[in-house]
CSV table of C-alpha atoms and ligand atoms in Angstrom, one decimal:
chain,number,residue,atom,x,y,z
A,11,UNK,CA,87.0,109.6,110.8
A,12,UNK,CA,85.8,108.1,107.6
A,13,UNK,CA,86.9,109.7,104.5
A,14,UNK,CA,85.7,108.8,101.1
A,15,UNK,CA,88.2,108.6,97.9
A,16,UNK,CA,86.8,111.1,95.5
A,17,UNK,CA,85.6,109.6,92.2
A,18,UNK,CA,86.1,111.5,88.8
A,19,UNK,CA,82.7,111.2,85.7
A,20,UNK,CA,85.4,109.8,83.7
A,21,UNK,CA,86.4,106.7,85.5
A,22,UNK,CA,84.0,104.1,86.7
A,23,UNK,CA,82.0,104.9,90.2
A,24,UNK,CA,84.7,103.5,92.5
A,25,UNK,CA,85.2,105.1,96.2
A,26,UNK,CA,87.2,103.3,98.9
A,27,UNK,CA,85.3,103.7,102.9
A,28,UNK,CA,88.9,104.5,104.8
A,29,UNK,CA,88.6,104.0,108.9
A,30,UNK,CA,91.8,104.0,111.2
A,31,UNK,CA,89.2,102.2,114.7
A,32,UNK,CA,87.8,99.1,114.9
A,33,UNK,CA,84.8,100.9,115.9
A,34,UNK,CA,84.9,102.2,112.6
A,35,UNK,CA,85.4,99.2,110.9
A,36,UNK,CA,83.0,97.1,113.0
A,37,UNK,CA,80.1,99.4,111.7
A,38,UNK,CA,81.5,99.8,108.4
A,39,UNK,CA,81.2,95.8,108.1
A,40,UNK,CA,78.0,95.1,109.8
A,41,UNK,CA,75.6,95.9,107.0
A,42,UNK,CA,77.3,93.4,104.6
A,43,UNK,CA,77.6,90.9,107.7
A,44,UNK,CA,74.0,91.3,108.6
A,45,UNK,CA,73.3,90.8,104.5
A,46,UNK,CA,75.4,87.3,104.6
A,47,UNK,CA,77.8,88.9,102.0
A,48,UNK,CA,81.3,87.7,101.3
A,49,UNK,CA,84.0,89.2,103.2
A,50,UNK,CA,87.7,88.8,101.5
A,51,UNK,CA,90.5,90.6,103.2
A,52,UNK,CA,94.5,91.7,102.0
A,53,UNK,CA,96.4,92.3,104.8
A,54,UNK,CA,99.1,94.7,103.5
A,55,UNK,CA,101.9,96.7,105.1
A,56,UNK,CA,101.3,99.5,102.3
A,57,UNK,CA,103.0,101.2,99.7
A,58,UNK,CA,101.1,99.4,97.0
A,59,UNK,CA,102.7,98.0,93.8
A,60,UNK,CA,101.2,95.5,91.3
A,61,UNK,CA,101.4,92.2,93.7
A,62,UNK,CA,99.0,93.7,96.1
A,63,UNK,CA,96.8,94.9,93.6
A,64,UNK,CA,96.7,91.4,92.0
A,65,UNK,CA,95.3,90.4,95.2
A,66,UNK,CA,93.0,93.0,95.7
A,67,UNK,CA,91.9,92.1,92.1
A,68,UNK,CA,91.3,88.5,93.3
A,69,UNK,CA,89.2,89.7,96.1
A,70,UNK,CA,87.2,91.8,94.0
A,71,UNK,CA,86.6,88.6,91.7
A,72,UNK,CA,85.2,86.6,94.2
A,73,UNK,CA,83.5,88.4,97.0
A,74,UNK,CA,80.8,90.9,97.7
A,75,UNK,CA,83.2,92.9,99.8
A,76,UNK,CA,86.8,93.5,99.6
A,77,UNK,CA,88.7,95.1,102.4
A,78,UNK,CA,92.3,96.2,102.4
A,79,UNK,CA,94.3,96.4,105.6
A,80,UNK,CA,97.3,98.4,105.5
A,81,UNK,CA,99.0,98.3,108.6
A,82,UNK,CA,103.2,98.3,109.3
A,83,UNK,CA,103.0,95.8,111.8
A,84,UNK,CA,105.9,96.7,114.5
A,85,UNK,CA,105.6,93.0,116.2
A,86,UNK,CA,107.0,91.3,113.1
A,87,UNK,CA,110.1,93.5,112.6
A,88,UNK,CA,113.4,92.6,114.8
A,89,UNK,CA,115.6,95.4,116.3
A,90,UNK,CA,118.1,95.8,113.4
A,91,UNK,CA,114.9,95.6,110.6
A,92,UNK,CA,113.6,98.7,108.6
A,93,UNK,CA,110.5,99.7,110.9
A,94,UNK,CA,111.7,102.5,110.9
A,95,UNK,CA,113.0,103.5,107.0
A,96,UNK,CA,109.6,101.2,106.1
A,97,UNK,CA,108.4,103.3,103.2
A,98,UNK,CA,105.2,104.7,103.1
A,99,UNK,CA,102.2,106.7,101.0
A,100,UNK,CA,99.3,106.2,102.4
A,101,UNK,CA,97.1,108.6,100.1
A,102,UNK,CA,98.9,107.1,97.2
A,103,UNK,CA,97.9,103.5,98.7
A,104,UNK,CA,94.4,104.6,99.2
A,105,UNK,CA,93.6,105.3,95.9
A,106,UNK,CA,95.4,102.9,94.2
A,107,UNK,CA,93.1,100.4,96.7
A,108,UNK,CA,90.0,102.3,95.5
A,109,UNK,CA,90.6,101.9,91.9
A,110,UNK,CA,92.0,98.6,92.1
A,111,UNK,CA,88.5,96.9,93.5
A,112,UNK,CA,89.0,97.7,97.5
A,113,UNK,CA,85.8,98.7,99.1
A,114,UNK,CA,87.2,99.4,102.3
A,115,UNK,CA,90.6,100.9,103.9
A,116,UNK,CA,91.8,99.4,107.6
A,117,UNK,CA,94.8,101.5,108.0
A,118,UNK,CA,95.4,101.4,112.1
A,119,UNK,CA,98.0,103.4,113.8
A,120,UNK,CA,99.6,100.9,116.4
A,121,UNK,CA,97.8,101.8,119.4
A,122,UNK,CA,94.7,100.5,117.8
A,123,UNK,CA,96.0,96.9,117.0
A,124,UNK,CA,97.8,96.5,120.3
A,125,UNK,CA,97.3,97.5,123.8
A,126,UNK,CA,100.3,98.6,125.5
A,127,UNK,CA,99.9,95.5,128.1
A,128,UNK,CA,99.1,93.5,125.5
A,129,UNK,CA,100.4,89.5,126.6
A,130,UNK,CA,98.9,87.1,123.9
A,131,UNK,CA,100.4,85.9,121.1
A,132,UNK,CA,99.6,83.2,118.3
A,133,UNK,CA,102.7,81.2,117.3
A,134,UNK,CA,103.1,78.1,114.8
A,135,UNK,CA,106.0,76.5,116.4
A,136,UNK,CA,108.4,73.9,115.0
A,137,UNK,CA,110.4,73.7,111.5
A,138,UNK,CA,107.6,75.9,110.0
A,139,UNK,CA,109.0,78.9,111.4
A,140,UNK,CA,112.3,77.5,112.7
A,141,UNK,CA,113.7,77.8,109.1
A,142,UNK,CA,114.6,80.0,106.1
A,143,UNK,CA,113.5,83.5,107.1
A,144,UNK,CA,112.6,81.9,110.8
A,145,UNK,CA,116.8,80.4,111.2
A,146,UNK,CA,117.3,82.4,114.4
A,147,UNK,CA,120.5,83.6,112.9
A,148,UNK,CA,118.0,85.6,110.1
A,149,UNK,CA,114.8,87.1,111.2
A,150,UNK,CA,113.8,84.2,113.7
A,151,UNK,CA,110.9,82.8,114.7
A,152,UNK,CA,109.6,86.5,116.4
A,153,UNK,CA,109.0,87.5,112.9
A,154,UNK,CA,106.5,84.8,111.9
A,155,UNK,CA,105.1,84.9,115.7
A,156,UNK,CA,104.2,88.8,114.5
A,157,UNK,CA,103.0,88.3,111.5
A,158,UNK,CA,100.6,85.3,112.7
A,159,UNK,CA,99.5,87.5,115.8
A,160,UNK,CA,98.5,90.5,113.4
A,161,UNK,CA,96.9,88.2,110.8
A,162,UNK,CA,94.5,86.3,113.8
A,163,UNK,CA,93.8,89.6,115.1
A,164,UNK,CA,92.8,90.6,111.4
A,165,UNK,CA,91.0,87.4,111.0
A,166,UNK,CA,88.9,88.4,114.2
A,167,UNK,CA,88.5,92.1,113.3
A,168,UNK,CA,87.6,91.7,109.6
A,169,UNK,CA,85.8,88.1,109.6
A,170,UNK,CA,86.3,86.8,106.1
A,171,UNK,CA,85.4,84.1,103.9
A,172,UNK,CA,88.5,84.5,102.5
A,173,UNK,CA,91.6,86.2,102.8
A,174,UNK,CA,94.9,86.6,100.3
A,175,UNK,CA,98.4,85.9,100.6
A,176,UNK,CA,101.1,86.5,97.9
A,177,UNK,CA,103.5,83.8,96.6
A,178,UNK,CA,106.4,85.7,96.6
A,179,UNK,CA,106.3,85.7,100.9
A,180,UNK,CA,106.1,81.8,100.4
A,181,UNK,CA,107.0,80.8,104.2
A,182,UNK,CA,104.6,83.4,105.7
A,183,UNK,CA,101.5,81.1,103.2
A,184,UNK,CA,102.9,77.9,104.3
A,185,UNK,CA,103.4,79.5,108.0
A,186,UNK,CA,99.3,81.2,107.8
A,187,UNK,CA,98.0,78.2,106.6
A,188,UNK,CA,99.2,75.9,109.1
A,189,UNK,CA,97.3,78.5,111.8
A,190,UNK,CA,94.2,78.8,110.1
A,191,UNK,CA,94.2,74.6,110.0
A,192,UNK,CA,95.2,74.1,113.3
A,193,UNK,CA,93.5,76.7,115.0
A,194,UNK,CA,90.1,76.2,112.8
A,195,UNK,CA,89.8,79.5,112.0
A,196,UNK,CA,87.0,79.9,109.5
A,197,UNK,CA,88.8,81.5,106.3
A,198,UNK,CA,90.0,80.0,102.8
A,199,UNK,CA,93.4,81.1,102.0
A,200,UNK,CA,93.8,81.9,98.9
A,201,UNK,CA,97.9,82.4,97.9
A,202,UNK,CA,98.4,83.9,94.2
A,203,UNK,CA,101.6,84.1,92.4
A,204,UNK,CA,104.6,86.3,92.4
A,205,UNK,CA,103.8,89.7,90.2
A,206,UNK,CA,107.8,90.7,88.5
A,207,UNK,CA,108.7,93.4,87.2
A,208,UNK,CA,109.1,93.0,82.9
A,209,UNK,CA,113.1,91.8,83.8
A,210,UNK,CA,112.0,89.3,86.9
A,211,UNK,CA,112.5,91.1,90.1
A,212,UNK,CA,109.5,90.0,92.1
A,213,UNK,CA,108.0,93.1,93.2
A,214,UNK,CA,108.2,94.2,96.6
A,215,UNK,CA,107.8,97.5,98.6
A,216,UNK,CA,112.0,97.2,99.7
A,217,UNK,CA,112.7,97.4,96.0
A,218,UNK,CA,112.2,100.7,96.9
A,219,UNK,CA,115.3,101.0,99.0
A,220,UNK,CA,117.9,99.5,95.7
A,221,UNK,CA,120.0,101.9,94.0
A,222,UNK,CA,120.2,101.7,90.1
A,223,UNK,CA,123.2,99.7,89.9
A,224,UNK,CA,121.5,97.2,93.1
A,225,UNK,CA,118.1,97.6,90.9
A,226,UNK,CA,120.3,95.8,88.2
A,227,UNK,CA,122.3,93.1,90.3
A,228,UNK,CA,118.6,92.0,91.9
A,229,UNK,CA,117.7,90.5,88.6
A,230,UNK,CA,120.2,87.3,89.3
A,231,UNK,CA,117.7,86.1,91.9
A,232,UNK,CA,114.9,85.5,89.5
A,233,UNK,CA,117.6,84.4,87.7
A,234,UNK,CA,118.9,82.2,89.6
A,235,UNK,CA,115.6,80.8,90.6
A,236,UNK,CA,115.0,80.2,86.8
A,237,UNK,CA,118.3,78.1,86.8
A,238,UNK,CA,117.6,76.4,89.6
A,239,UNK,CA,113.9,74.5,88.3
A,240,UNK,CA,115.9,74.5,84.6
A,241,UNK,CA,118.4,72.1,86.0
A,242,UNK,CA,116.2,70.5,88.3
A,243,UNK,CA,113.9,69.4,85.9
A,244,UNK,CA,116.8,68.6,83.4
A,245,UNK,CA,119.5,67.3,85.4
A,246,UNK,CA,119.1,67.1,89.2
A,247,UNK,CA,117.8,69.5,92.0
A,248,UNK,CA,121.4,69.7,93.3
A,249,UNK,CA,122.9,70.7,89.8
A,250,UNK,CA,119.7,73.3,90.0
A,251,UNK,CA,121.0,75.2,92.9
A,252,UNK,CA,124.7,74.8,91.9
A,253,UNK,CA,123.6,76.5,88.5
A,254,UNK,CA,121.6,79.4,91.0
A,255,UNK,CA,124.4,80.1,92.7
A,256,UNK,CA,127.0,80.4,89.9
A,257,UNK,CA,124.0,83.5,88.5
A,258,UNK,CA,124.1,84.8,92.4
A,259,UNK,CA,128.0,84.8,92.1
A,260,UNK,CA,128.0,86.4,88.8
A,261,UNK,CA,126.5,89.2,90.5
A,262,UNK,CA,128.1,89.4,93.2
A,263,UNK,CA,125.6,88.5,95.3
A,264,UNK,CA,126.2,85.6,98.3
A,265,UNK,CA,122.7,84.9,99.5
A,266,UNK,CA,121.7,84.2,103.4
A,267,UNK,CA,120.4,81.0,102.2
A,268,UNK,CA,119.5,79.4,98.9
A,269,UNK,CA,117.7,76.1,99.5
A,270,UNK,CA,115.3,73.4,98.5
A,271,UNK,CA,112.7,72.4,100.5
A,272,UNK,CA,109.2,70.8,100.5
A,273,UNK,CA,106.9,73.3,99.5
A,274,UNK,CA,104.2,72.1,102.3
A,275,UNK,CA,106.2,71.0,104.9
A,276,UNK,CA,109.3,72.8,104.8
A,277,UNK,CA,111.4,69.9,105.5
A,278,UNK,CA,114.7,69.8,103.3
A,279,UNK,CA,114.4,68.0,100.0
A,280,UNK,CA,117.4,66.4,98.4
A,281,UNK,CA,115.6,65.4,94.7
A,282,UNK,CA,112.6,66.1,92.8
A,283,UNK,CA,110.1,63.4,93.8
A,284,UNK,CA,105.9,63.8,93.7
A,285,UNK,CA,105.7,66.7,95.9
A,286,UNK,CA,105.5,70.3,94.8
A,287,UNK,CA,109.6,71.4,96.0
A,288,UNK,CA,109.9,75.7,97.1
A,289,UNK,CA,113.4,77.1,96.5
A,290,UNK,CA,113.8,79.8,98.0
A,291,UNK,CA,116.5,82.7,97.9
A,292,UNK,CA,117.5,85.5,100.7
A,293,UNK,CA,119.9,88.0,100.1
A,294,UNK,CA,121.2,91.5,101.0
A,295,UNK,CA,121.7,93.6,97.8
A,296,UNK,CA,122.6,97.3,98.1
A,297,UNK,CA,120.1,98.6,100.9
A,298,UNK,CA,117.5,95.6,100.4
A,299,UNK,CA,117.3,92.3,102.2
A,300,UNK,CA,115.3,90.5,99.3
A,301,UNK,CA,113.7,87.4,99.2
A,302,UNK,CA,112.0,85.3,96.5
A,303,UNK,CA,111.1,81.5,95.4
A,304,UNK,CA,110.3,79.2,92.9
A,305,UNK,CA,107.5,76.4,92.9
A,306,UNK,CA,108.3,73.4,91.6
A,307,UNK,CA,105.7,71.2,90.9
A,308,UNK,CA,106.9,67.7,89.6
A,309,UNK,CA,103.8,66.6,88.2
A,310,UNK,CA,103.4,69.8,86.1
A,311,UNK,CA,106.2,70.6,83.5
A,312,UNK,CA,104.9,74.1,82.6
A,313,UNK,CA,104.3,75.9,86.3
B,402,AMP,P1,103.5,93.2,102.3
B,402,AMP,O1,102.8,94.6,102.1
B,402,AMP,O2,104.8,93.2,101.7
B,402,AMP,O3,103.4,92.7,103.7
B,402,AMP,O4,102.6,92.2,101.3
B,402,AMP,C1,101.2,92.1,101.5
B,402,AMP,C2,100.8,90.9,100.7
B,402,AMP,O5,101.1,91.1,99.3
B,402,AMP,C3,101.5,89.6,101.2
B,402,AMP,O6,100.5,88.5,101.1
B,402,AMP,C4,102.5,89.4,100.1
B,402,AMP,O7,102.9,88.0,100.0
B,402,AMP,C5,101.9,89.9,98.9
B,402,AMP,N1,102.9,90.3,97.9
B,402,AMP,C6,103.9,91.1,98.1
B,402,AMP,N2,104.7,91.2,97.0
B,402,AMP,C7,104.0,90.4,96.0
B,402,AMP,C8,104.3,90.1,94.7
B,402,AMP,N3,105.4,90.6,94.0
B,402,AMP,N4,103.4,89.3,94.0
B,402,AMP,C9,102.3,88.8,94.7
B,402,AMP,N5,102.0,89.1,96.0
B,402,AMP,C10,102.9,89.9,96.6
């Protein structure tokens, strides 16, 4: 099947090719392969908001073709996640795509991505995925083993020069760019920064699931995050996160983990030295396990 958005005379020319095969996309891709264009891909899990558009915009602004998966990938979910509750409009998400640059829509159903005897998996092992959202006592390691298994499979399907990442998932960046180095795959990654809401909630598809009065509370994590660079680059990194917590408190809200660590490496960080330091926030508010983080980059006073 290969539908085509419909495009109105008012608005410019802009139809997004939508397959749910690999077949389909294979033959979709292989004019603009044979040509030597640019391929840039955004793997998404769907129900588009302004972050994913900013990367689709990205795409757009640097390659010849921009394709958009959207795909809820079951492998990166544990048993007690949303998979199920996952929200989801894919017509809404297709033309959003369309308009927003996408040229083409990979939108699989799950037998297509993985064969019920599938047995390979591609895992970055060690602190990488070991920590934060990988603490076994959070998500786990099985999470980022999912997402990097869907993402090499995408890298294989799709073949781009480049492929886009969002800030605000700053472990899953740090966790894809270790497998693209280590496994030489041949893609830049590009990561771009968190897209908020006008009060500071980073947006996110599980915003969905907050309640008005949660909606409200959710604002002490960028919050929180602000305090924390404030008084790191003020005072101390450890007066940062005591000031984060007092806005999570204030709240109401006791996060799964709130911590400083080296934005490359993940490894713990006690003060701001050279090195660009990631604070990053978990918690449960309401319906919504949230997550967001802060860059700090010493060298730069006005990130
Ligand atoms: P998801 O659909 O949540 O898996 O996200 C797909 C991609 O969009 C991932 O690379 C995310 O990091 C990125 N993304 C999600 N939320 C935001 C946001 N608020 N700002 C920028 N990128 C985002």
């Amino acid at each position: 099947m290969s539908l085509s958005t419909s495009t109105n005379s008012d608005a410019p020319a802009r139809g997004a090719t939508f397959v749910r095969s690999r077949d389909e996309l294979r033959a979709a891709l292989a004019a603009a392969r044979a040509e030597g264009r640019s391929i840039g891909l955004v793997p998404t899990m769907g129900y588009l908001h302004e972050g994913h558009l900013s990367l689709i915009r990205a795409a757009r602004a640097e390659c010849d073709l921009v394709v958009m998966s959207l795909f809820v990938n079951p492998t990166q979910f544990g048993p007690n996640d949303d998979l199920d509750r996952y929200p989801r409009d894919e017509e809404r998400d297709l033309r959003l795509a369309a308009e927003a640059g996408a040229d083409l829509v990979f939108a699989p159903p799950v037998e297509e991505v993985y064969a019920a005897d599938a047995s390979t998996a591609v895992e970055v092992s060690g602190p990488l995925t070991g920590v934060l959202d990988g603490d076994a006592g959070r998500r786990g390691p099985e999470h980022f083993r999912g997402v990097t298994t869907v993402v090499a499979k995408l890298f294989n399907l799709v073949g781009p020069a480049v492929a886009y990442f969002g800030q605000k998932d700053a472990q899953q960046a740090v966790v894809i760019r270790r497998m693209v180095r280590d496994l030489d795959f041949p893609v830049r990654v590009e990561v771009m920064p968190t897209v908020r809401e006008a009060d500071g909630l980073a947006m996110s598809s599980r915003n969905a699931y907050l309640e008005p009065a949660d909606r409200e509370r959710a604002t002490a994590l960028s919050r929180a995050l602000a305090a924390a660079e404030g008084g790191a680059r003020a005072g101390s990194l450890a007066e940062g996160l005591d000031s984060a917590r007092a806005e999570l408190a204030a709240a109401g809200i006791e996060p799964e983990y709130l911590e400083a660590r080296d934005a490359e490496t993940l490894e713990p960080v006690e003060r701001l030295g050279e090195r660009p330091v990631l604070v990053a926030v978990a918690a449960r508010v309401g319906a919504a396990r949230l997550i967001d983080n802060v860059l700090i980059d010493p060298t730069n006073s006005d990130t």
